[in-house]
C-alpha positions as CSV (number, residue, x, y, z in Angstrom):
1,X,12.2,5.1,3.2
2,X,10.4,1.9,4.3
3,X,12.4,-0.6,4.9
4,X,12.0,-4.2,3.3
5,X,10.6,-6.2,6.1
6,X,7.1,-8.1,6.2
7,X,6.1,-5.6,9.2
8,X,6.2,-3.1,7.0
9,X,4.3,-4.6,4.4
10,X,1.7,-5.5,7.0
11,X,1.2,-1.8,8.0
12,X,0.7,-1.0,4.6
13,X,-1.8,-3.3,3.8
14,X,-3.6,-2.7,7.5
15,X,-3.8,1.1,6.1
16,X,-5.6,0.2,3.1
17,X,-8.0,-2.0,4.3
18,X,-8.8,0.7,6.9
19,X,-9.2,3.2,3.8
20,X,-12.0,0.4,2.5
21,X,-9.2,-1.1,0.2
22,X,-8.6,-4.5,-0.5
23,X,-5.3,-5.6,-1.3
24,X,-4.9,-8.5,-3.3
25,X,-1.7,-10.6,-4.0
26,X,-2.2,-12.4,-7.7
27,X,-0.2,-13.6,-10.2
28,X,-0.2,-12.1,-13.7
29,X,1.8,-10.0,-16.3
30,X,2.7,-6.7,-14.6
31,X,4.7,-3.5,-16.1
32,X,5.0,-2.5,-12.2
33,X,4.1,-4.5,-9.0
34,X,0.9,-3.3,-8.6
35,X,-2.2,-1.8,-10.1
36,X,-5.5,-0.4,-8.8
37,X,-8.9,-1.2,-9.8
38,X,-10.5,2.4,-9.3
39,X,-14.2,1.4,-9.5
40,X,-14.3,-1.3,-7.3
41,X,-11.5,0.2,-4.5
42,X,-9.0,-3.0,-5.0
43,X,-4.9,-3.1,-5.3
44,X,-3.7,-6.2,-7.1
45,X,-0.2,-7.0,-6.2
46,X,1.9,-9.1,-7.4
47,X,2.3,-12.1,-5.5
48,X,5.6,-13.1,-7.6
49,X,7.2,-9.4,-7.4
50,X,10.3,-9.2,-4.4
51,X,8.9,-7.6,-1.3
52,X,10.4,-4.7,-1.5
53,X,9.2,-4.2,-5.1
54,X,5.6,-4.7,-2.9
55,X,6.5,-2.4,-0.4
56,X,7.1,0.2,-2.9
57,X,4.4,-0.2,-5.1
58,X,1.9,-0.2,-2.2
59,X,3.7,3.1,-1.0
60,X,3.4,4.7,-4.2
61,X,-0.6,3.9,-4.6
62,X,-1.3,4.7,-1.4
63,X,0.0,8.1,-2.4
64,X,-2.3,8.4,-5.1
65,X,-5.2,7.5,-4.2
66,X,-7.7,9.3,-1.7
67,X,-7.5,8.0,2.1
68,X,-10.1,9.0,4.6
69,X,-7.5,9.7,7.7
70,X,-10.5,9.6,10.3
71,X,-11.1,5.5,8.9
72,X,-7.9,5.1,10.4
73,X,-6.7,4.2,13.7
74,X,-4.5,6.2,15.9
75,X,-1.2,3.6,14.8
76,X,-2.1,3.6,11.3
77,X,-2.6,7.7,11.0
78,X,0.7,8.0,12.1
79,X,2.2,5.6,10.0
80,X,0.5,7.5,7.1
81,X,1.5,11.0,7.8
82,X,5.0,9.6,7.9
83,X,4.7,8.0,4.6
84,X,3.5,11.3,3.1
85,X,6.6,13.0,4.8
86,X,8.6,10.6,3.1
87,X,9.8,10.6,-1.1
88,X,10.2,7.6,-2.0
89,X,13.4,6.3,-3.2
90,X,13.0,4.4,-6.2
């Protein structure tokens, strides 16, 4: 389980803008934290939602959608493969 820090946040956004994501923190009317925007390859968080409601909602997408591992950089991949290793407590 991630923990609920801002570092950990960072890392997940630093692994989807590696994957060619953009991650964007935005006010609206959410059922969950987050959503994606398949077509154009953006995750709208947000920016009102706790941050470990963040944190999980970015974990959770970036288990669903497709990640190129060889975009990413030694630090990230690793932090990646652990995330998959991981279920996520919800």
């Amino acid at each position: 389980m991630l923990k609920p820090t801002q570092s950990s946040l960072d890392k997940l956004q630093e692994v989807f803008e590696s994957a060619q994501y953009k991650v964007r923190f935005e006010k609206g009317n959410f059922k969950s934290s987050a959503c994606v925007l398949e077509n154009s390859r953006v995750v709208v968080v947000n920016k009102f939602a706790t941050l470990e409601n963040k944190i999980t909602a970015l974990a959770e997408i970036l288990m669903m959608v497709e990640v190129d591992e060889s975009l990413l950089n030694e630090r990230e991949k690793m932090f990646y493969q652990s995330l998959k290793q991981t279920k996520l407590q919800l």
